[in-house]
C-alpha atoms as one frame of an Amber mdcrd trajectory, in Angstrom:
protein
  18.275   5.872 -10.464  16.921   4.412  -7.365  18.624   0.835  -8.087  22.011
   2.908  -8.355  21.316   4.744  -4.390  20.472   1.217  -3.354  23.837  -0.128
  -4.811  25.780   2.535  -3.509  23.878   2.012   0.000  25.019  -1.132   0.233
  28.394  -0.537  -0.902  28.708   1.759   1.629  27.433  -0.389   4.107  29.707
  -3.532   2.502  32.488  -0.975   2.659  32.163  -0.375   6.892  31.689  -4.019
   7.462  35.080  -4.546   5.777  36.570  -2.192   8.643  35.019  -4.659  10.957
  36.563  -7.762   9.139  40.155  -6.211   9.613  39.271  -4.819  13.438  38.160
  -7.611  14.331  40.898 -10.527  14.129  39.754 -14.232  13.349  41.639 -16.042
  16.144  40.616 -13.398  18.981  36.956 -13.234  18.187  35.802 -15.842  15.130
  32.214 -15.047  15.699  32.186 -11.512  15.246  34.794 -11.400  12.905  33.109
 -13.900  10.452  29.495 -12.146  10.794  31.274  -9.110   9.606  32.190 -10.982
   6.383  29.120 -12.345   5.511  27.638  -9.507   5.895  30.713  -7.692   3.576
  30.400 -10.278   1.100  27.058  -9.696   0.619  26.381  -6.349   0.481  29.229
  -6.442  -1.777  27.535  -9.302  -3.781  24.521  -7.237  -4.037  26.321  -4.465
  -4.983  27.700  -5.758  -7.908  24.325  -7.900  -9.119  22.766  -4.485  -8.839
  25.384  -2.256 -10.929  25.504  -4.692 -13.534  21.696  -5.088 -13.744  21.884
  -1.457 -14.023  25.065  -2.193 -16.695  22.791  -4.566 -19.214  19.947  -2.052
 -18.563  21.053   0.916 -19.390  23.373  -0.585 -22.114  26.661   1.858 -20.083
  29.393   0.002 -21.545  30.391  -2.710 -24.411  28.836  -5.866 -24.832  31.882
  -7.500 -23.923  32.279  -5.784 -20.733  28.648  -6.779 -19.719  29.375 -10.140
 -20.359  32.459  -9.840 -17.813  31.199  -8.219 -15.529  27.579 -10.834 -15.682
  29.820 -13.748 -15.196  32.133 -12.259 -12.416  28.709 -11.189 -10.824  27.162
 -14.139 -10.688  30.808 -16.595 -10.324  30.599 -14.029  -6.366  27.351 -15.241
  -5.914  28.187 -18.792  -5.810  31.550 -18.130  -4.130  29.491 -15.714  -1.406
  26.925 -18.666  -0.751  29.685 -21.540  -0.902  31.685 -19.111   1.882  28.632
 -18.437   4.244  26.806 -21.322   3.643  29.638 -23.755   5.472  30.324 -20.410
   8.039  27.097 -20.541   9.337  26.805 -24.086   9.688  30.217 -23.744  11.790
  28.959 -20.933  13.974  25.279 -23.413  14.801  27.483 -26.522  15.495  30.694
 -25.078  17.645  29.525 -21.827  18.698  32.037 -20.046  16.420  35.166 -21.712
  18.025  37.422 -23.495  16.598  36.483 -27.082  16.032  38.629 -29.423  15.119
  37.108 -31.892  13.446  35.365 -29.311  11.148  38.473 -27.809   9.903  38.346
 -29.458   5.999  35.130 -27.350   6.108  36.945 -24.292   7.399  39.449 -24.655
   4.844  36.463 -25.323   1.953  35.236 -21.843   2.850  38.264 -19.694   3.184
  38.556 -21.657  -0.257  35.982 -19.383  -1.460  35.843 -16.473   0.732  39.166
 -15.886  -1.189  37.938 -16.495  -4.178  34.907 -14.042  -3.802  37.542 -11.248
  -2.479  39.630 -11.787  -6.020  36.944 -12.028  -7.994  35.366  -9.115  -6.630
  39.078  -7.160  -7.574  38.202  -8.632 -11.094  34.674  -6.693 -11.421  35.838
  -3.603 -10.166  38.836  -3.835 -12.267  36.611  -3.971 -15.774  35.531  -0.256
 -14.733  39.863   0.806 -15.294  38.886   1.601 -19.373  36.024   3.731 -17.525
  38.461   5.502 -15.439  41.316   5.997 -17.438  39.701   8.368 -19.856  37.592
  10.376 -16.389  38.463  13.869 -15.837  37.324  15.897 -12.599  37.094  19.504
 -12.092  36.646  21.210  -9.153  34.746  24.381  -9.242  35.115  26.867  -5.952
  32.273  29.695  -5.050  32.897  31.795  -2.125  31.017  33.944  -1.411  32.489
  37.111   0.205  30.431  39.797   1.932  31.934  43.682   2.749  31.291  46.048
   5.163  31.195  48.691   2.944  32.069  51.434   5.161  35.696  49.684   6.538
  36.154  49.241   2.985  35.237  53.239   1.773  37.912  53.338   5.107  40.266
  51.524   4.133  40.284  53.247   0.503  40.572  56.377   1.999  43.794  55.299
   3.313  45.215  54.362   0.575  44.907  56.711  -2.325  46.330  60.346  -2.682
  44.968  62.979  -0.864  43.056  64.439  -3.683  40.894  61.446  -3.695  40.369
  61.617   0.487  36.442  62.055   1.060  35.259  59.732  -1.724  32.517  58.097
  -0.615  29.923  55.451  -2.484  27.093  58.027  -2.940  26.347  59.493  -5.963
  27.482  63.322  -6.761  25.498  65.720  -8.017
């Protein structure tokens, strides 16, 4: 149970740095756009290692879709460290501006950026079976509190006049 609130912490927090990746366009500021993905891609990375430790574990779905999800989990791995590996190399050498003479190794990880983004559509995919068969209810309490004397009131209004008087006490 704790390994699950630790997955969906980081999901969470993979899930806000992905707002900064799209607020924060590549050609106006590289630096603070590409720090946001790293740090997207791997708290989504972990994410996923997590849930499908959690997956082979706990024995939650077929073998088959253990096996998928294992390989697509550890295929974003590589394609998380082969992304940020070559970005951070980029960001110590030029500063985070464009350079270039480094752009085959710009293109190399945007190679696999891309790669970790589809395959990470992939894992979350294998949970559609999962899904499909979900049902949610929605249960709503209120709870409602009367002023019991607007309401003896208010009843008084309302019914014939033979009934005019009643109150809530007890007759004898």
């Amino acid at each position: 149970m704790r390994t699950h609130r630790i997955a969906c912490a980081l999901g969470i927090a993979g899930i806000f740095c992905g707002c900064g990746v799209a607020a924060f366009q590549h050609q106006d500021l590289p630096v603070t756009h590409n720090i946001f993905a790293a740090t997207f891609f791997t708290f989504a990375m972990l994410h996923v290692l997590l849930e499908t430790v959690i997956d082979y574990k706990h024995r939650l779905s077929s073998r088959f879709l253990r096996k998928i999800r294992a390989a697509t989990a550890l295929l974003v791995t590589l394609c998380v460290i082969l992304f940020i590996t070559p970005m951070a190399y980029l960001i110590g050498v030029c500063g985070g501006h464009k350079c270039p003479q480094r752009e085959e190794i710009r293109f190399f990880a945007a190679i696999f950026e891309i790669a970790a983004f589809i395959l990470l559509i992939i894992w979350f995919a294998t949970y559609y079976p999962l899904f499909r068969t979900l049902q949610f209810q929605l249960h709503v309490h209120r709870k409602v509190t009367l002023d019991e004397e607007a309401l003896v009131a208010k009843l008084n209004d309302k019914m014939p006049p033979t009934w005019v008087g009643y109150t809530n006490k007890k007759l004898n």
